mmCIF file of C-alpha atoms in Angstrom:
data_model
loop_
_atom_site.group_PDB
_atom_site.id
_atom_site.type_symbol
_atom_site.label_atom_id
_atom_site.label_comp_id
_atom_site.label_asym_id
_atom_site.label_seq_id
_atom_site.Cartn_x
_atom_site.Cartn_y
_atom_site.Cartn_z
ATOM 1 C CA UNK A 162 -10.971 -12.341 -6.773
ATOM 2 C CA UNK A 163 -7.714 -10.508 -7.241
ATOM 3 C CA UNK A 164 -4.733 -11.466 -9.390
ATOM 4 C CA UNK A 165 -1.959 -8.949 -10.036
ATOM 5 C CA UNK A 166 1.157 -9.558 -12.112
ATOM 6 C CA UNK A 167 4.152 -7.242 -12.397
ATOM 7 C CA UNK A 168 7.850 -7.966 -12.986
ATOM 8 C CA UNK A 169 9.875 -8.645 -9.873
ATOM 9 C CA UNK A 170 12.942 -6.668 -10.877
ATOM 10 C CA UNK A 171 14.076 -4.189 -13.527
ATOM 11 C CA UNK A 172 17.334 -2.373 -14.137
ATOM 12 C CA UNK A 173 17.860 0.815 -16.142
ATOM 13 C CA UNK A 174 20.473 3.493 -16.645
ATOM 14 C CA UNK A 175 20.366 7.035 -15.328
ATOM 15 C CA UNK A 176 18.726 9.350 -17.867
ATOM 16 C CA UNK A 177 16.886 6.525 -19.633
ATOM 17 C CA UNK A 178 13.177 5.685 -19.841
ATOM 18 C CA UNK A 179 11.644 2.613 -18.210
ATOM 19 C CA UNK A 180 8.157 1.128 -18.433
ATOM 20 C CA UNK A 181 6.809 -1.047 -15.627
ATOM 21 C CA UNK A 182 3.856 -3.189 -16.669
ATOM 22 C CA UNK A 183 1.038 -4.518 -14.552
ATOM 23 C CA UNK A 184 -1.790 -6.868 -15.449
ATOM 24 C CA UNK A 185 -4.669 -7.488 -13.099
ATOM 25 C CA UNK A 186 -7.917 -9.340 -12.668
ATOM 26 C CA UNK A 187 -9.998 -7.538 -10.055
ATOM 27 C CA UNK A 188 -13.625 -7.963 -9.072
ATOM 28 C CA UNK A 189 -15.542 -4.701 -9.176
ATOM 29 C CA UNK A 190 -12.589 -2.818 -10.662
ATOM 30 C CA UNK A 191 -12.891 0.928 -10.245
ATOM 31 C CA UNK A 192 -9.399 2.325 -10.821
ATOM 32 C CA UNK A 193 -5.700 1.649 -10.404
ATOM 33 C CA UNK A 194 -3.089 3.194 -8.133
ATOM 34 C CA UNK A 195 0.684 3.229 -8.453
ATOM 35 C CA UNK A 196 2.784 3.683 -5.332
ATOM 36 C CA UNK A 197 6.524 4.140 -4.884
ATOM 37 C CA UNK A 198 8.311 2.593 -1.923
ATOM 38 C CA UNK A 199 11.945 3.227 -1.042
ATOM 39 C CA UNK A 200 13.720 0.610 1.027
ATOM 40 C CA UNK A 201 12.757 0.852 4.695
ATOM 41 C CA UNK A 202 10.105 3.483 4.060
ATOM 42 C CA UNK A 203 6.343 3.672 3.648
ATOM 43 C CA UNK A 204 4.668 3.557 0.227
ATOM 44 C CA UNK A 205 3.881 6.965 -1.254
ATOM 45 C CA UNK A 206 1.228 7.785 -3.853
ATOM 46 C CA UNK A 207 2.293 8.312 -7.468
ATOM 47 C CA UNK A 208 -0.831 8.127 -9.610
ATOM 48 C CA UNK A 209 -4.447 7.045 -9.876
ATOM 49 C CA UNK A 210 -6.120 6.094 -13.165
ATOM 50 C CA UNK A 211 -9.861 5.665 -13.413
ATOM 51 C CA UNK A 212 -10.415 6.147 -17.149
ATOM 52 C CA UNK A 213 -8.574 4.566 -20.064
ATOM 53 C CA UNK A 214 -5.590 6.488 -21.329
ATOM 54 C CA UNK A 215 -2.433 8.183 -20.216
ATOM 55 C CA UNK A 216 -2.079 10.431 -17.174
ATOM 56 C CA UNK A 217 1.097 12.505 -17.154
ATOM 57 C CA UNK A 218 2.637 14.022 -14.054
ATOM 58 C CA UNK A 219 6.111 15.413 -14.580
ATOM 59 C CA UNK A 220 8.628 12.654 -15.245
ATOM 60 C CA UNK A 221 6.075 9.975 -14.359
ATOM 61 C CA UNK A 222 3.127 8.849 -16.489
ATOM 62 C CA UNK A 223 0.606 6.084 -15.954
ATOM 63 C CA UNK A 224 -1.544 4.315 -18.507
ATOM 64 C CA UNK A 225 -4.681 2.242 -18.076
ATOM 65 C CA UNK A 226 -6.658 -0.068 -20.340
ATOM 66 C CA UNK A 227 -9.692 -1.318 -18.445
ATOM 67 C CA UNK A 228 -10.775 -3.725 -21.177
ATOM 68 C CA UNK A 229 -7.361 -5.410 -21.211
ATOM 69 C CA UNK A 230 -6.795 -5.359 -17.464
ATOM 70 C CA UNK A 231 -3.477 -3.642 -18.101
ATOM 71 C CA UNK A 232 -1.585 -0.661 -16.781
ATOM 72 C CA UNK A 233 1.926 0.663 -17.023
ATOM 73 C CA UNK A 234 4.021 3.231 -15.209
ATOM 74 C CA UNK A 235 6.465 5.176 -17.383
ATOM 75 C CA UNK A 236 9.437 6.865 -15.782
ATOM 76 C CA UNK A 237 11.424 9.315 -17.903
ATOM 77 C CA UNK A 238 14.840 10.902 -17.372
ATOM 78 C CA UNK A 239 15.644 8.381 -14.694
ATOM 79 C CA UNK A 240 17.517 9.565 -11.637
ATOM 80 C CA UNK A 241 19.374 7.558 -9.024
ATOM 81 C CA UNK A 242 16.697 8.462 -6.481
ATOM 82 C CA UNK A 243 14.127 6.596 -8.603
ATOM 83 C CA UNK A 244 15.649 3.319 -7.400
ATOM 84 C CA UNK A 245 12.726 1.910 -5.415
ATOM 85 C CA UNK A 246 9.933 -0.621 -5.488
ATOM 86 C CA UNK A 247 6.880 0.311 -7.571
ATOM 87 C CA UNK A 248 3.574 -1.143 -6.458
ATOM 88 C CA UNK A 249 0.593 -1.660 -8.736
ATOM 89 C CA UNK A 250 -2.691 -1.558 -6.789
ATOM 90 C CA UNK A 251 -6.100 -2.051 -8.395
ATOM 91 C CA UNK A 252 -9.007 -0.545 -6.487
ATOM 92 C CA UNK A 253 -12.186 -2.503 -6.125
ATOM 93 C CA UNK A 254 -15.220 -0.237 -6.005
ATOM 94 C CA UNK A 255 -17.451 -2.997 -4.687
ATOM 95 C CA UNK A 256 -15.103 -3.944 -1.838
ATOM 96 C CA UNK A 257 -13.808 -0.381 -1.513
ATOM 97 C CA UNK A 258 -10.322 -1.755 -1.021
ATOM 98 C CA UNK A 259 -6.904 -1.713 -2.649
ATOM 99 C CA UNK A 260 -5.046 -4.901 -3.451
ATOM 100 C CA UNK A 261 -1.304 -4.540 -3.900
ATOM 101 C CA UNK A 262 0.927 -6.407 -6.282
ATOM 102 C CA UNK A 263 4.245 -7.717 -4.974
ATOM 103 C CA UNK A 264 6.054 -4.738 -6.481
ATOM 104 C CA UNK A 265 8.741 -4.190 -9.101
ATOM 105 C CA UNK A 266 12.171 -3.412 -7.690
ATOM 106 C CA UNK A 267 13.767 -0.845 -10.007
ATOM 107 C CA UNK A 268 17.500 -0.287 -9.846
ATOM 108 C CA UNK A 269 18.895 2.780 -11.607
ATOM 109 C CA UNK A 270 22.561 2.469 -12.511
ATOM 110 C CA UNK A 271 24.939 5.389 -13.154
ATOM 111 C CA UNK B 60 0.892 15.344 14.766
ATOM 112 C CA UNK B 61 1.014 15.674 10.994
ATOM 113 C CA UNK B 62 -0.467 12.911 8.863
ATOM 114 C CA UNK B 63 -0.352 9.390 10.210
ATOM 115 C CA UNK B 64 1.901 8.051 12.945
ATOM 116 C CA UNK B 65 2.680 4.583 14.260
ATOM 117 C CA UNK B 66 4.253 3.322 17.453
ATOM 118 C CA UNK B 67 6.514 1.667 18.245
ATOM 119 C CA UNK B 68 8.987 2.019 15.377
ATOM 120 C CA UNK B 69 10.302 -1.450 16.045
ATOM 121 C CA UNK B 70 9.803 -4.173 18.618
ATOM 122 C CA UNK B 71 11.263 -7.548 19.497
ATOM 123 C CA UNK B 72 8.709 -9.753 21.192
ATOM 124 C CA UNK B 73 8.760 -13.190 22.765
ATOM 125 C CA UNK B 74 6.323 -15.710 21.319
ATOM 126 C CA UNK B 75 3.106 -15.925 23.294
ATOM 127 C CA UNK B 76 3.193 -12.306 24.427
ATOM 128 C CA UNK B 77 0.415 -9.831 23.745
ATOM 129 C CA UNK B 78 1.273 -6.731 21.706
ATOM 130 C CA UNK B 79 -0.636 -3.675 20.523
ATOM 131 C CA UNK B 80 0.594 -1.609 17.608
ATOM 132 C CA UNK B 81 -0.685 1.939 17.688
ATOM 133 C CA UNK B 82 -1.820 4.096 14.775
ATOM 134 C CA UNK B 83 -3.094 7.664 14.869
ATOM 135 C CA UNK B 84 -4.092 10.012 12.051
ATOM 136 C CA UNK B 85 -5.024 13.684 12.172
ATOM 137 C CA UNK B 86 -6.481 14.032 8.678
ATOM 138 C CA UNK B 87 -10.034 13.165 9.785
ATOM 139 C CA UNK B 88 -10.092 10.303 7.300
ATOM 140 C CA UNK B 89 -13.021 7.990 7.792
ATOM 141 C CA UNK B 90 -11.287 4.801 6.614
ATOM 142 C CA UNK B 91 -8.226 3.148 8.152
ATOM 143 C CA UNK B 92 -6.301 -0.019 7.329
ATOM 144 C CA UNK B 93 -3.638 -2.352 8.654
ATOM 145 C CA UNK B 94 -1.263 -4.156 6.284
ATOM 146 C CA UNK B 95 1.669 -6.451 6.771
ATOM 147 C CA UNK B 96 4.523 -6.520 4.307
ATOM 148 C CA UNK B 97 6.706 -9.571 3.846
ATOM 149 C CA UNK B 98 9.485 -10.093 1.333
ATOM 150 C CA UNK B 99 8.095 -11.359 -1.970
ATOM 151 C CA UNK B 100 4.487 -11.113 -0.839
ATOM 152 C CA UNK B 101 3.826 -7.407 -1.018
ATOM 153 C CA UNK B 102 1.341 -5.611 1.186
ATOM 154 C CA UNK B 103 -1.487 -7.767 2.517
ATOM 155 C CA UNK B 104 -4.554 -6.338 4.224
ATOM 156 C CA UNK B 105 -5.120 -7.559 7.784
ATOM 157 C CA UNK B 106 -8.125 -5.534 8.963
ATOM 158 C CA UNK B 107 -9.841 -2.350 7.942
ATOM 159 C CA UNK B 108 -12.359 0.145 9.259
ATOM 160 C CA UNK B 109 -14.653 2.137 6.990
ATOM 161 C CA UNK B 110 -15.753 4.468 9.759
ATOM 162 C CA UNK B 111 -15.476 4.848 13.523
ATOM 163 C CA UNK B 112 -17.281 2.025 15.294
ATOM 164 C CA UNK B 113 -16.980 -0.488 12.445
ATOM 165 C CA UNK B 114 -14.242 -2.945 11.447
ATOM 166 C CA UNK B 115 -13.816 -5.652 8.844
ATOM 167 C CA UNK B 116 -11.491 -8.536 8.029
ATOM 168 C CA UNK B 117 -8.975 -8.346 5.241
ATOM 169 C CA UNK B 118 -6.973 -11.027 3.493
ATOM 170 C CA UNK B 119 -4.953 -12.252 6.505
ATOM 171 C CA UNK B 120 -6.897 -11.485 9.729
ATOM 172 C CA UNK B 121 -6.111 -14.582 11.802
ATOM 173 C CA UNK B 122 -4.221 -13.855 15.015
ATOM 174 C CA UNK B 123 -5.007 -10.136 14.884
ATOM 175 C CA UNK B 124 -7.778 -7.926 16.235
ATOM 176 C CA UNK B 125 -8.586 -4.239 15.833
ATOM 177 C CA UNK B 126 -10.869 -1.620 17.320
ATOM 178 C CA UNK B 127 -12.020 1.789 16.126
ATOM 179 C CA UNK B 128 -13.389 3.712 19.073
ATOM 180 C CA UNK B 129 -12.897 7.087 17.375
ATOM 181 C CA UNK B 130 -11.908 8.582 14.016
ATOM 182 C CA UNK B 131 -8.234 9.117 14.796
ATOM 183 C CA UNK B 132 -7.033 5.849 16.350
ATOM 184 C CA UNK B 133 -6.881 2.326 14.979
ATOM 185 C CA UNK B 134 -4.827 -0.043 17.185
ATOM 186 C CA UNK B 135 -3.853 -3.535 16.043
ATOM 187 C CA UNK B 136 -3.512 -6.236 18.707
ATOM 188 C CA UNK B 137 -1.700 -9.547 18.548
ATOM 189 C CA UNK B 138 -3.262 -11.555 21.375
ATOM 190 C CA UNK B 139 -0.537 -14.211 21.480
ATOM 191 C CA UNK B 140 2.312 -13.509 19.095
ATOM 192 C CA UNK B 141 3.843 -16.254 16.941
ATOM 193 C CA UNK B 142 7.070 -16.173 14.892
ATOM 194 C CA UNK B 143 5.106 -16.116 11.598
ATOM 195 C CA UNK B 144 3.851 -12.670 12.624
ATOM 196 C CA UNK B 145 7.361 -11.296 12.207
ATOM 197 C CA UNK B 146 6.838 -8.604 9.587
ATOM 198 C CA UNK B 147 6.677 -4.898 8.860
ATOM 199 C CA UNK B 148 3.261 -3.491 9.704
ATOM 200 C CA UNK B 149 1.858 -0.445 7.955
ATOM 201 C CA UNK B 150 -1.184 1.531 8.972
ATOM 202 C CA UNK B 151 -2.962 3.615 6.335
ATOM 203 C CA UNK B 152 -5.937 5.933 6.072
ATOM 204 C CA UNK B 153 -8.097 7.292 3.267
ATOM 205 C CA UNK B 154 -10.961 9.676 2.658
ATOM 206 C CA UNK B 155 -13.851 7.518 1.497
ATOM 207 C CA UNK B 156 -16.391 10.278 1.255
ATOM 208 C CA UNK B 157 -17.952 11.062 -2.126
ATOM 209 C CA UNK B 158 -15.369 13.760 -2.794
ATOM 210 C CA UNK B 159 -12.378 11.608 -1.876
ATOM 211 C CA UNK B 160 -10.277 9.732 -4.432
ATOM 212 C CA UNK B 161 -9.604 6.738 -2.179
ATOM 213 C CA UNK B 162 -5.843 7.453 -2.058
ATOM 214 C CA UNK B 163 -4.350 5.728 0.947
ATOM 215 C CA UNK B 164 -1.794 7.540 3.090
ATOM 216 C CA UNK B 165 0.647 5.324 4.922
ATOM 217 C CA UNK B 166 2.319 5.590 8.300
ATOM 218 C CA UNK B 167 6.062 4.971 8.664
ATOM 219 C CA UNK B 168 5.616 1.334 9.677
ATOM 220 C CA UNK B 169 6.416 -0.861 12.679
ATOM 221 C CA UNK B 170 9.043 -3.560 12.321
ATOM 222 C CA UNK B 171 8.022 -6.466 14.558
ATOM 223 C CA UNK B 172 10.168 -9.490 15.311
ATOM 224 C CA UNK B 173 8.655 -12.416 17.212
ATOM 225 C CA UNK B 174 11.175 -14.860 18.668
#
């Protein structure tokens, strides 16, 4: 089965750092995706973690702990354009499918 | 065409009517997916296709059907629309070959309202 938990909303200030957590219970877990979705737009790919540890990509980093069923997305030097919903999506290798969490709506304030 | 496209962009439909949402990709991805997105519920998988000629049911398949006659197209049909099918529908595709990383690319979405 699939069970994904991430905060519904977060607020942070421009220039700050924010960490969005995600816990999951996924059958046949094979990796975890993070997507960004601006209001009224399609989700776009941010990161994919297969192995434990931190993956850094510019201002965004993503961490995975397979044994704990835990991931986080770290956003540094926040900009107003980072205001969006961030979707945690574990990938099941056995089902070959993504399951999406409900998303964390991040609001960046000036 | 670049990437993945959907049509129409939005539609208002009377309950009981039949409707087909279109999805086309030009990336030669073998896998395609249909999701619906509702406030507070996130993206939920309706149907998927791992390769042309095959389809499978997702989490919420009732009231929907799909076909995959070729690699590029993956239409979603509502045989008799009901108000609970009011939602935003996203089509996606991914490369599920051994060299692919399973990243899903999304179309721009279709906003459907059933009255």
